[in-house]
mmCIF file of C-alpha atoms in Angstrom:
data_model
loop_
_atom_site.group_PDB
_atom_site.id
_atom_site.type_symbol
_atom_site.label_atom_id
_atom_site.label_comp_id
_atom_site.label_asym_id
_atom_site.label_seq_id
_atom_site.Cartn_x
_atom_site.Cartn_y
_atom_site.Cartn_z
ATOM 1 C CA UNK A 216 102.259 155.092 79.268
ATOM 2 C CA UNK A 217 103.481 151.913 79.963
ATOM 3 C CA UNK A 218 100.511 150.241 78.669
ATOM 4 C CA UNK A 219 100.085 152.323 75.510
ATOM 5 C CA UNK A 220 103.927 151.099 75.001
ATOM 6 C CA UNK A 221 102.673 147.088 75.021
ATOM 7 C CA UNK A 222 99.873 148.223 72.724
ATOM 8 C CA UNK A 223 101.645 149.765 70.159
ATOM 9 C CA UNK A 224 104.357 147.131 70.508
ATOM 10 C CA UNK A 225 101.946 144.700 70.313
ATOM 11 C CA UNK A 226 100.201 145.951 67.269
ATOM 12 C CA UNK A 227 103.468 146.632 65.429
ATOM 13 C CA UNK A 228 104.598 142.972 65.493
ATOM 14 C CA UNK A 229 101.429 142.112 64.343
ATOM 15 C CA UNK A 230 101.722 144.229 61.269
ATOM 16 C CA UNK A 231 105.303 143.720 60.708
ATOM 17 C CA UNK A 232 104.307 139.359 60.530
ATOM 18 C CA UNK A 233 101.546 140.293 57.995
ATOM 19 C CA UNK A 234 103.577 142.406 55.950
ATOM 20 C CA UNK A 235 106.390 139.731 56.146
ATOM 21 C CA UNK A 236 103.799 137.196 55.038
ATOM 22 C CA UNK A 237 102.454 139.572 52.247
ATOM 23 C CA UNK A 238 105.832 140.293 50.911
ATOM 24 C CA UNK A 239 107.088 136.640 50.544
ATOM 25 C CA UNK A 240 103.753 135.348 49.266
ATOM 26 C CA UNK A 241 104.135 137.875 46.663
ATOM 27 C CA UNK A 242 107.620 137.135 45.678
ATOM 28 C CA UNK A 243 106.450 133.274 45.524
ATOM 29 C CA UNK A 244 103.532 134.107 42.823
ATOM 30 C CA UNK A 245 106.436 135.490 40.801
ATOM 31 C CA UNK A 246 104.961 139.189 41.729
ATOM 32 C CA UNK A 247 107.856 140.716 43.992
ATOM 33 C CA UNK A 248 106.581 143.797 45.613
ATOM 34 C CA UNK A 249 109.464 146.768 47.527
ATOM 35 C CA UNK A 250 109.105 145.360 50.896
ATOM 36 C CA UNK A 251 108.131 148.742 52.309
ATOM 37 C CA UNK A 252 104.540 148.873 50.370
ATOM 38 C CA UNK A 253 103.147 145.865 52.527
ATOM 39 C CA UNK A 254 105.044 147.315 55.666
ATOM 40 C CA UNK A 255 103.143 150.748 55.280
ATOM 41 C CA UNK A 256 99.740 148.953 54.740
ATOM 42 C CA UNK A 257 99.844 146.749 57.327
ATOM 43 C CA UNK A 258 101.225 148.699 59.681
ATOM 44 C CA UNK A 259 98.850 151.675 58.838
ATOM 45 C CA UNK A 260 95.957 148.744 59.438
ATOM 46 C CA UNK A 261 97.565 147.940 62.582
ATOM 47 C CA UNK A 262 97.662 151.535 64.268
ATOM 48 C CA UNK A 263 94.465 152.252 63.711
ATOM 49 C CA UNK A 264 93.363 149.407 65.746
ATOM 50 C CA UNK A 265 95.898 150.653 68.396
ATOM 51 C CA UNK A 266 93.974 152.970 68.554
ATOM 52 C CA UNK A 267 91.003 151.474 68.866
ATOM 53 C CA UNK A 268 92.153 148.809 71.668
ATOM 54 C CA UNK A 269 92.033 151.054 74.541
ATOM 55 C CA UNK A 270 88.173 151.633 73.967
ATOM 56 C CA UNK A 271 87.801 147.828 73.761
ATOM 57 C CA UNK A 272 89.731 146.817 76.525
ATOM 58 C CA UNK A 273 87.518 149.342 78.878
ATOM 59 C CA UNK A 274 84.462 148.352 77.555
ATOM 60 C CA UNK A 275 85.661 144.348 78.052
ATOM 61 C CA UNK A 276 86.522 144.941 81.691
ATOM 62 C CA UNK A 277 82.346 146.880 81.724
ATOM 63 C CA UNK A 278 81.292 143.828 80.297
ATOM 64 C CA UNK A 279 83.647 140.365 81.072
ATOM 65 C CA UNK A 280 82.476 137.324 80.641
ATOM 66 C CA UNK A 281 80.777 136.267 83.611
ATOM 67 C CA UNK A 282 78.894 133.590 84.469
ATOM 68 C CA UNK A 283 75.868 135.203 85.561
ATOM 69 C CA UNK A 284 76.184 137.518 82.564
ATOM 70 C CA UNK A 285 77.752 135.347 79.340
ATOM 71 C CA UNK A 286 74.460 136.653 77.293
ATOM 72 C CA UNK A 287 74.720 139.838 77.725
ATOM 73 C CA UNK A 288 78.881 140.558 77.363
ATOM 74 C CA UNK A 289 78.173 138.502 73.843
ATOM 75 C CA UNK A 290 75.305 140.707 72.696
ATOM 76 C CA UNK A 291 77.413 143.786 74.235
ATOM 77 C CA UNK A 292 81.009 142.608 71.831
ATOM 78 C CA UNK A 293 78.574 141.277 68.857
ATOM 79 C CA UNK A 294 77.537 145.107 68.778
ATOM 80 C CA UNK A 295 80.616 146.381 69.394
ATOM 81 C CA UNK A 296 82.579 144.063 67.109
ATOM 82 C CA UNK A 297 80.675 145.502 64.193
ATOM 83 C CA UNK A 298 81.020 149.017 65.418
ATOM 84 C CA UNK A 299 84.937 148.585 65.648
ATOM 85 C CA UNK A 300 85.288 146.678 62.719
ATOM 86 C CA UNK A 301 83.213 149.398 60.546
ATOM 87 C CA UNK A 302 85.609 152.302 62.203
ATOM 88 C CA UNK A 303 88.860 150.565 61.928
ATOM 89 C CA UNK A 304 88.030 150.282 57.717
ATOM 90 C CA UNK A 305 86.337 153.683 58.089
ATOM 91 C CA UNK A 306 89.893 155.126 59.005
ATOM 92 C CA UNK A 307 91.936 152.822 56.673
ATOM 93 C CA UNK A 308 89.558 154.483 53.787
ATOM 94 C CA UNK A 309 91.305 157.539 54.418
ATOM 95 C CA UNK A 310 94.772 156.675 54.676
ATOM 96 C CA UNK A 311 94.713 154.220 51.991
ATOM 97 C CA UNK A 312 95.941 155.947 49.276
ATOM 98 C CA UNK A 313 98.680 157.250 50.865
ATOM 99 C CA UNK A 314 100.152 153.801 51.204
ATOM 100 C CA UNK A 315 99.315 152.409 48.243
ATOM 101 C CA UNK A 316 96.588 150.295 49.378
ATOM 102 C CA UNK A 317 95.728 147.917 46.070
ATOM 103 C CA UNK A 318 91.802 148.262 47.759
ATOM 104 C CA UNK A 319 92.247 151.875 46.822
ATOM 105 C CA UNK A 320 88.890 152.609 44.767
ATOM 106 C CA UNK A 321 89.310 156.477 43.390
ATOM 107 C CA UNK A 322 87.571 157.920 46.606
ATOM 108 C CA UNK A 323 87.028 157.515 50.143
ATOM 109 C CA UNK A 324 83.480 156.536 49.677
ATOM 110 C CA UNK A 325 83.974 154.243 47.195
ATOM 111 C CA UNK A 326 86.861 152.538 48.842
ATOM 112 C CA UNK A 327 85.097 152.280 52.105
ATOM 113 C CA UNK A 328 82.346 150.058 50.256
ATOM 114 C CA UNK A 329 85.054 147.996 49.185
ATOM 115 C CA UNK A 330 86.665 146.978 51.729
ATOM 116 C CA UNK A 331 82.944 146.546 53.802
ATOM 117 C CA UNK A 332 82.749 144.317 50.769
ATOM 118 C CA UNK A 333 86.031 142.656 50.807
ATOM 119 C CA UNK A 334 87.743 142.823 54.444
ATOM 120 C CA UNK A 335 84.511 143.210 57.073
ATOM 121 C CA UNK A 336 84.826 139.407 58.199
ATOM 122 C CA UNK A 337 88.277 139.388 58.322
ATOM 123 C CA UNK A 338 88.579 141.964 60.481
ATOM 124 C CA UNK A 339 86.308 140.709 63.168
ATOM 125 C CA UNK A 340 88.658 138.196 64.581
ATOM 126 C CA UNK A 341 91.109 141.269 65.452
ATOM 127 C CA UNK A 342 88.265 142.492 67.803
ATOM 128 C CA UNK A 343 87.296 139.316 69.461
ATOM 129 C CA UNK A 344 90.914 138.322 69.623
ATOM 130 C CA UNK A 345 91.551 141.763 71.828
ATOM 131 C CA UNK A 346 88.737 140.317 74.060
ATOM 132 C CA UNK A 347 90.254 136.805 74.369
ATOM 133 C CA UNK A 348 93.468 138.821 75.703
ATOM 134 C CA UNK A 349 92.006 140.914 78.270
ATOM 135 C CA UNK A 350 89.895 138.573 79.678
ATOM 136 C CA UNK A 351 92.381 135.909 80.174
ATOM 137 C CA UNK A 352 94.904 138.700 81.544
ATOM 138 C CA UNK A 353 91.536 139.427 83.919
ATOM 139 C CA UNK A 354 91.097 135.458 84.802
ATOM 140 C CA UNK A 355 95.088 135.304 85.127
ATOM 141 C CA UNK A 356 95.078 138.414 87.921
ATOM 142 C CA UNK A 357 92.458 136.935 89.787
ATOM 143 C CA UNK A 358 94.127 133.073 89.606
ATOM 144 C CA UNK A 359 96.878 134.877 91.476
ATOM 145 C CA UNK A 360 94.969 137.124 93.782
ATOM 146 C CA UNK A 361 93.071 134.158 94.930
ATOM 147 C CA UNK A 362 96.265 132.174 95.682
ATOM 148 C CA UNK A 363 97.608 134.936 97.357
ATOM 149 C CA UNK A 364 94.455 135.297 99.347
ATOM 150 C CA UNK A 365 94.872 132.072 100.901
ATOM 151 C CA UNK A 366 98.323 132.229 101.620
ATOM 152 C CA UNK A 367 97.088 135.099 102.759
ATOM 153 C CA UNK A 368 95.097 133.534 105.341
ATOM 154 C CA UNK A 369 98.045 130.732 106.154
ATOM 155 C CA UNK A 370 100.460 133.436 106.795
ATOM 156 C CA UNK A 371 97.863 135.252 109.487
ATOM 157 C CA UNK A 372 97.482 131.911 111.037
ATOM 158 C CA UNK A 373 100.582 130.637 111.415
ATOM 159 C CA UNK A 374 102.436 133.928 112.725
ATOM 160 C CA UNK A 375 104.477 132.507 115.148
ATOM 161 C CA UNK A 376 102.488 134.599 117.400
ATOM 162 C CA UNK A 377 99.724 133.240 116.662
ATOM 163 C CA UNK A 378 100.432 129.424 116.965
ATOM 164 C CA UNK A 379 102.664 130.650 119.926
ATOM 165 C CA UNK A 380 99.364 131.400 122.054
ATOM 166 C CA UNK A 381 97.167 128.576 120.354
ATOM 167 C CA UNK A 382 100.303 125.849 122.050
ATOM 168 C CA UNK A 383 100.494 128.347 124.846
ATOM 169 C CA UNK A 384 96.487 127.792 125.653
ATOM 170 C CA UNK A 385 96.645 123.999 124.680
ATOM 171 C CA UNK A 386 99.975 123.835 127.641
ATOM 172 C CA UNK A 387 97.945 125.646 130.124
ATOM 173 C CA UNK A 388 94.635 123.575 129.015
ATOM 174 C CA UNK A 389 96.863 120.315 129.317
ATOM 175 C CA UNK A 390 96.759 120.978 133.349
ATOM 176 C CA UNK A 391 93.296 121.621 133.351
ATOM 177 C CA UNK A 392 91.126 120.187 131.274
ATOM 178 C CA UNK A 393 92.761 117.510 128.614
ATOM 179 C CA UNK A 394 89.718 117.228 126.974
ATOM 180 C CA UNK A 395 89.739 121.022 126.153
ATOM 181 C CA UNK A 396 93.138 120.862 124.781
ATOM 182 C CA UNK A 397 92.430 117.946 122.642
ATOM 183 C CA UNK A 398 89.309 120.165 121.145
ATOM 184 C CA UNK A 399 91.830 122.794 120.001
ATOM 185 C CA UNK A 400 94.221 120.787 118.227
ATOM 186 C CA UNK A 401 91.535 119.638 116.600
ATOM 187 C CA UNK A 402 90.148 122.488 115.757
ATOM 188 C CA UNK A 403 93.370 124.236 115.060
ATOM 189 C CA UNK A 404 94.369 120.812 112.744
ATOM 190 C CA UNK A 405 90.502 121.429 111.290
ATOM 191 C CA UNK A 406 91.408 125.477 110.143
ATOM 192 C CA UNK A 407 95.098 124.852 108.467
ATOM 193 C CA UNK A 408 93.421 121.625 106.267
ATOM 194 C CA UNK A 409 90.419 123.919 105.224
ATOM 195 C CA UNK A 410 92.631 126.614 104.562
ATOM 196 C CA UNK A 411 95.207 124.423 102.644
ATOM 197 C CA UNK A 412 92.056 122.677 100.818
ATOM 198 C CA UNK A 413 90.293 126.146 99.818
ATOM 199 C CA UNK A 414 88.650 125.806 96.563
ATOM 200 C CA UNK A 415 90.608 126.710 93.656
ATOM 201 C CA UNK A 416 87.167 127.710 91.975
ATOM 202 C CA UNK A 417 86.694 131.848 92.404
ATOM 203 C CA UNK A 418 83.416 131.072 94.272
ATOM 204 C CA UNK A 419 82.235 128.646 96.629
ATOM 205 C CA UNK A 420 79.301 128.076 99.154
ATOM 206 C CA UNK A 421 78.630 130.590 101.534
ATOM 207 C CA UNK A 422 78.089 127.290 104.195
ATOM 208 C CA UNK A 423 82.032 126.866 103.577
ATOM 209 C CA UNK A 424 83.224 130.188 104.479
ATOM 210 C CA UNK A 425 81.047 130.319 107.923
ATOM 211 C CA UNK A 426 82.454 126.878 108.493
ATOM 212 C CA UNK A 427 85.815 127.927 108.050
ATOM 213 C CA UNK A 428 85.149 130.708 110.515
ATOM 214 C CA UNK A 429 83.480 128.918 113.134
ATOM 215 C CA UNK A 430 86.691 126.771 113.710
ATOM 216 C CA UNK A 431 88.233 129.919 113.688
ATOM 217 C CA UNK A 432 86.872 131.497 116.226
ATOM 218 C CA UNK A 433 86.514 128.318 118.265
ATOM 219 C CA UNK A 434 90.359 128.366 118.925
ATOM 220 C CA UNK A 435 90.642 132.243 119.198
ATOM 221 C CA UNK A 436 87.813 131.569 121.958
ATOM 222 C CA UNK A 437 89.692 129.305 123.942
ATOM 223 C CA UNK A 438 92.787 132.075 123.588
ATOM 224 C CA UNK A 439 90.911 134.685 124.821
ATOM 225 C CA UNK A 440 88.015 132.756 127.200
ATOM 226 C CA UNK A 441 85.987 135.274 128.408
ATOM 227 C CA UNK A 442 86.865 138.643 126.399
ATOM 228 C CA UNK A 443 85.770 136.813 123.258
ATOM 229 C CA UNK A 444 82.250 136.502 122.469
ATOM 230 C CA UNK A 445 80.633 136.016 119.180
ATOM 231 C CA UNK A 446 77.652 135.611 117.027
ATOM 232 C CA UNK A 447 76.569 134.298 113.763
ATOM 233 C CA UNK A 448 73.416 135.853 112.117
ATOM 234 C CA UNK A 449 73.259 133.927 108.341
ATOM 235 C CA UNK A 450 69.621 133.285 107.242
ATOM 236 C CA UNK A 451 69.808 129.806 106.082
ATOM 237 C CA UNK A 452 68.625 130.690 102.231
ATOM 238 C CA UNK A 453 71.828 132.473 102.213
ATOM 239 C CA UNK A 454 73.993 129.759 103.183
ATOM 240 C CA UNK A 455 73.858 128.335 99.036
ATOM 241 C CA UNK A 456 74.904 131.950 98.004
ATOM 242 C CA UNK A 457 78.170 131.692 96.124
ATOM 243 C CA UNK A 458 80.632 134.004 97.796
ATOM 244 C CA UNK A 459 84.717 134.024 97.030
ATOM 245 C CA UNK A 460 86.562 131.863 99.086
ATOM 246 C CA UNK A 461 88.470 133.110 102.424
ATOM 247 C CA UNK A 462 86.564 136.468 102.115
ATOM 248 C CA UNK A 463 85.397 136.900 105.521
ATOM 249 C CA UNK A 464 87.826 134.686 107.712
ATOM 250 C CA UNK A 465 90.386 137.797 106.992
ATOM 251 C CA UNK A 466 87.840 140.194 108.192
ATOM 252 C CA UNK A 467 87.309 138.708 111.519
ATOM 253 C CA UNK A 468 90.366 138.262 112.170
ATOM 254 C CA UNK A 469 91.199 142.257 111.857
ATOM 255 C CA UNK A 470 88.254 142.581 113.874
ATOM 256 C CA UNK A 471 90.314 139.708 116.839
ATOM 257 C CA UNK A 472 93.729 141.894 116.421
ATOM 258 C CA UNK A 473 92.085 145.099 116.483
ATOM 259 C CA UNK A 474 88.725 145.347 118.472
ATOM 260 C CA UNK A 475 89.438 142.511 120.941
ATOM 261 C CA UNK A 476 93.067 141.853 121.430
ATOM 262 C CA UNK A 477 93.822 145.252 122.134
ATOM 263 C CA UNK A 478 92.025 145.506 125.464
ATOM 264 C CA UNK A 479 91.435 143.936 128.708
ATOM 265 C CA UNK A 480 87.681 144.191 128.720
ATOM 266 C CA UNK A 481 85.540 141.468 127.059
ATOM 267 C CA UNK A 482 84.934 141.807 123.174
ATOM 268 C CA UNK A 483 82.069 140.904 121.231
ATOM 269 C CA UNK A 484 81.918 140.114 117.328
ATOM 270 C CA UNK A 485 79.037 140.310 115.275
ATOM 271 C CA UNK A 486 79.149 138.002 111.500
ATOM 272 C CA UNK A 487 76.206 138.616 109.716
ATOM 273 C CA UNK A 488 74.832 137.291 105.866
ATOM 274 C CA UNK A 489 71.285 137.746 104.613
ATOM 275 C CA UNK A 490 70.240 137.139 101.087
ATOM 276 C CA UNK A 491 67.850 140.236 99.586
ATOM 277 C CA UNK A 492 67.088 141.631 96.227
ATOM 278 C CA UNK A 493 69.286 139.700 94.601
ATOM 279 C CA UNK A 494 71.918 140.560 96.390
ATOM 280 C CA UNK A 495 74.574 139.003 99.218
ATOM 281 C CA UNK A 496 74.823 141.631 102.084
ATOM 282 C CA UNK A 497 77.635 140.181 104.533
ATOM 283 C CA UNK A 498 79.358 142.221 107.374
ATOM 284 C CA UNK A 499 81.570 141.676 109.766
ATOM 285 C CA UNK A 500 81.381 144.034 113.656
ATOM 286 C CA UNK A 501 82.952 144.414 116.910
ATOM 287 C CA UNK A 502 82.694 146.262 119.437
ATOM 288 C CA UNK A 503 86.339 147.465 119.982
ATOM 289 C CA UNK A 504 87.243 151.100 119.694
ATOM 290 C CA UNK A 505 86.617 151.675 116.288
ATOM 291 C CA UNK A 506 88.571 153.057 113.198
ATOM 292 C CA UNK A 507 90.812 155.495 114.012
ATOM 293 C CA UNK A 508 91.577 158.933 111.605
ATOM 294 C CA UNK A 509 93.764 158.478 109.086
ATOM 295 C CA UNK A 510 93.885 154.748 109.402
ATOM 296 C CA UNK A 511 94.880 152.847 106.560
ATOM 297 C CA UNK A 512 94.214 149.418 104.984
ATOM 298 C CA UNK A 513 96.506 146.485 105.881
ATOM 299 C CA UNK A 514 97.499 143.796 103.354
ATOM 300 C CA UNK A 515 94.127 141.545 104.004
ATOM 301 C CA UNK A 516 91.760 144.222 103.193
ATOM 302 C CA UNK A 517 93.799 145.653 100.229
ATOM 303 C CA UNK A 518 93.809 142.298 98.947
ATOM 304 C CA UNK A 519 89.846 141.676 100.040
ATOM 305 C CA UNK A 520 88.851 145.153 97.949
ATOM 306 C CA UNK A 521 90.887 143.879 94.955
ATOM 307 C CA UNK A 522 89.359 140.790 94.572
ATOM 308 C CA UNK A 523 86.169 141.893 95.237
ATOM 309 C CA UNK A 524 86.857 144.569 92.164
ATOM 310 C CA UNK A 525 88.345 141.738 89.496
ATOM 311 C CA UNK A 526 85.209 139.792 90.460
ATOM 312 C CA UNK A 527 82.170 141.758 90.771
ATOM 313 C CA UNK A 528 83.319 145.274 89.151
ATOM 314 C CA UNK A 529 80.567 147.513 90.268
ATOM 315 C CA UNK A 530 78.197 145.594 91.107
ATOM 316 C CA UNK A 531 79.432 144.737 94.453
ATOM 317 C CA UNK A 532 80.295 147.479 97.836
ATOM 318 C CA UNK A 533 82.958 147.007 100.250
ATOM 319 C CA UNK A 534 82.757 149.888 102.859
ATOM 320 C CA UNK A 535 84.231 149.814 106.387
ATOM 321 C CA UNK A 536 83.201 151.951 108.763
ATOM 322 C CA UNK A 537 82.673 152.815 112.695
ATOM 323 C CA UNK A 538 79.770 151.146 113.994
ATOM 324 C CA UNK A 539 76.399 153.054 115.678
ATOM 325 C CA UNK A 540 77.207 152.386 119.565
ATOM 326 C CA UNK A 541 80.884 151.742 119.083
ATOM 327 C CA UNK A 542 83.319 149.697 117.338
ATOM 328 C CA UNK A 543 84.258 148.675 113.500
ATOM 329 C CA UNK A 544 81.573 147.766 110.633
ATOM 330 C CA UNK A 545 82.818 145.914 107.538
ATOM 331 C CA UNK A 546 79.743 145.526 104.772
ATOM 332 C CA UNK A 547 80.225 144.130 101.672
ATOM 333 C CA UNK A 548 77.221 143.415 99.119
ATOM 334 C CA UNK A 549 78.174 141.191 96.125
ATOM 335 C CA UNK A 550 75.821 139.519 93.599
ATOM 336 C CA UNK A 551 73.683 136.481 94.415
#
């Protein structure tokens, strides 16, 4: 409802500023017109494509302008643009006499040739202009899911927490080995300027993410010791594979907080990213106790599913799951 409400408010300015134009370019040609004849027409002309947006605005988010896929959304709106164009006079045929439409030709046939005749082109920019406002509300949701994705990512590493058991590790390392302490605040310095300097671009080398994670787990290693274990499985024609930015790093460290952290026993965690069929198959596994019944998704993998969504649409899978032999699987498949 509350979208129909911005469409039909949205439309009715539209009409109201044409029939204001109308109605005082008429009065300036010496040929004053009742100001409710070019309120009725215009308005008429902008409900029915009111009614038409919805259609366009699902068939715009089937077919955005991506960059893999520019040719094909143009061909798909070139079509439809005509389509929509040939309804929207199609309709206004039929409702044209009743407010005193001047393109008003005796009959519905023969004023439907008119206006193809007299109004097809300069109706087209109405369509394309309803695709020029959904895709930059589309580019403007995912400017701010990404942002939020990597503050995100700040906000899970720098729980107090958190840096509480990094300093707490570097204190205890300080006695033992200063050389191991040093590592981590390196490391630990390394993670919060890679986080800070994420790309601002929706997409970015898979090479960047693992990087990212290996510092990651570096420091969460030297936290936990011996209960963390890991391993990296990326085939190295993968590595160029554009994935989104911070995408995994959240992943892993559910996996940390729920399949290691949790126990006493040592953990293992399993990052994975092979390149096949045109495709980007990453996953993320440990070896903790698994999803529970009924368990729900936290703020990172809401946020992870969204993006994933304004991105890739349907072409992409995000599934999480309990692993053969034990523990949590996260898969996700996106576009190479």
């Amino acid at each position: 409802m509350r979208r129909a409400a911005i469409i039909v408010a949205g439309w009715t300015l539209c009409g109201a500023l044409l029939a204001a134009q109308a109605y005082f370019s008429s009065a300036m040609r010496g040929q004053p017109l009742a100001w409710t004849r070019p309120l009725a027409i215009w308005l008429a002309w902008a409900y029915l494509w009111a009614l038409l947006t919805p259609a366009i605005l699902r068939l715009t988010a089937r077919y955005p302008f991506r960059r893999r896929h520019v040719l094909r959304a143009l061909l798909v709106h070139a079509c439809a643009s005509v389509i929509a164009v040939i309804i929207n006079l199609a309709l206004f045929a039929a409702v044209a006499p009743l407010v005193g439409a001047v393109s008003y030709a005796g009959s519905w046939g023969a004023t439907f040739v008119r206006l193809l005749g007299t109004a097809f082109f300069l109706d087209l920019p109405a369509y394309w202009l309803l695709v020029i406002v959904a895709e930059t509300i589309r580019l403007s949701k995912l400017e701010t899911q990404l942002a939020e994705a990597r503050l995100l990512a700040l906000k899970a590493q720098l729980q107090p927490h958190f840096l509480f058991n990094a300093l707490n590790t570097v204190s205890v390392l300080m006695r033992e080995d200063v050389d191991a302490a040093d590592d981590v605040l390196v490391r630990l310095s390394a993670l919060l300027r890679k986080t800070l300097d994420s790309s601002a671009a929706h997409e970015v080398p898979l090479r960047e993410e693992i990087a990212l994670l290996e510092a990651y787990l570096e420091i969460e290693r030297a936290r936990f010791a011996d209960r963390l274990t890991y391993r990296l499985d990326v085939d190295a024609d993968a590595l160029d594979a554009r994935v989104p930015p911070l995408i995994l790093q959240p992943l892993v460290e559910n996996a940390i907080r729920h399949g290691i952290a949790r126990r006493v026993a040592p953990g293992r965690i399993e990052i994975a990213a092979a390149r096949r069929n045109g495709k980007v198959h990453m996953s993320v596994r440990d070896d903790g106790p698994g999803m529970s019944s009924g368990a729900r998704d936290g703020v990172g993998l809401s946020n992870t599913r969204a993006r994933l969504e304004q991105l890739y649409g349907a072409s992409h899978s995000f599934e999480i799951s309990n692993a053969e032999g034990g523990g949590a699987l996260v898969s996700l498949v996106i576009p190479a």
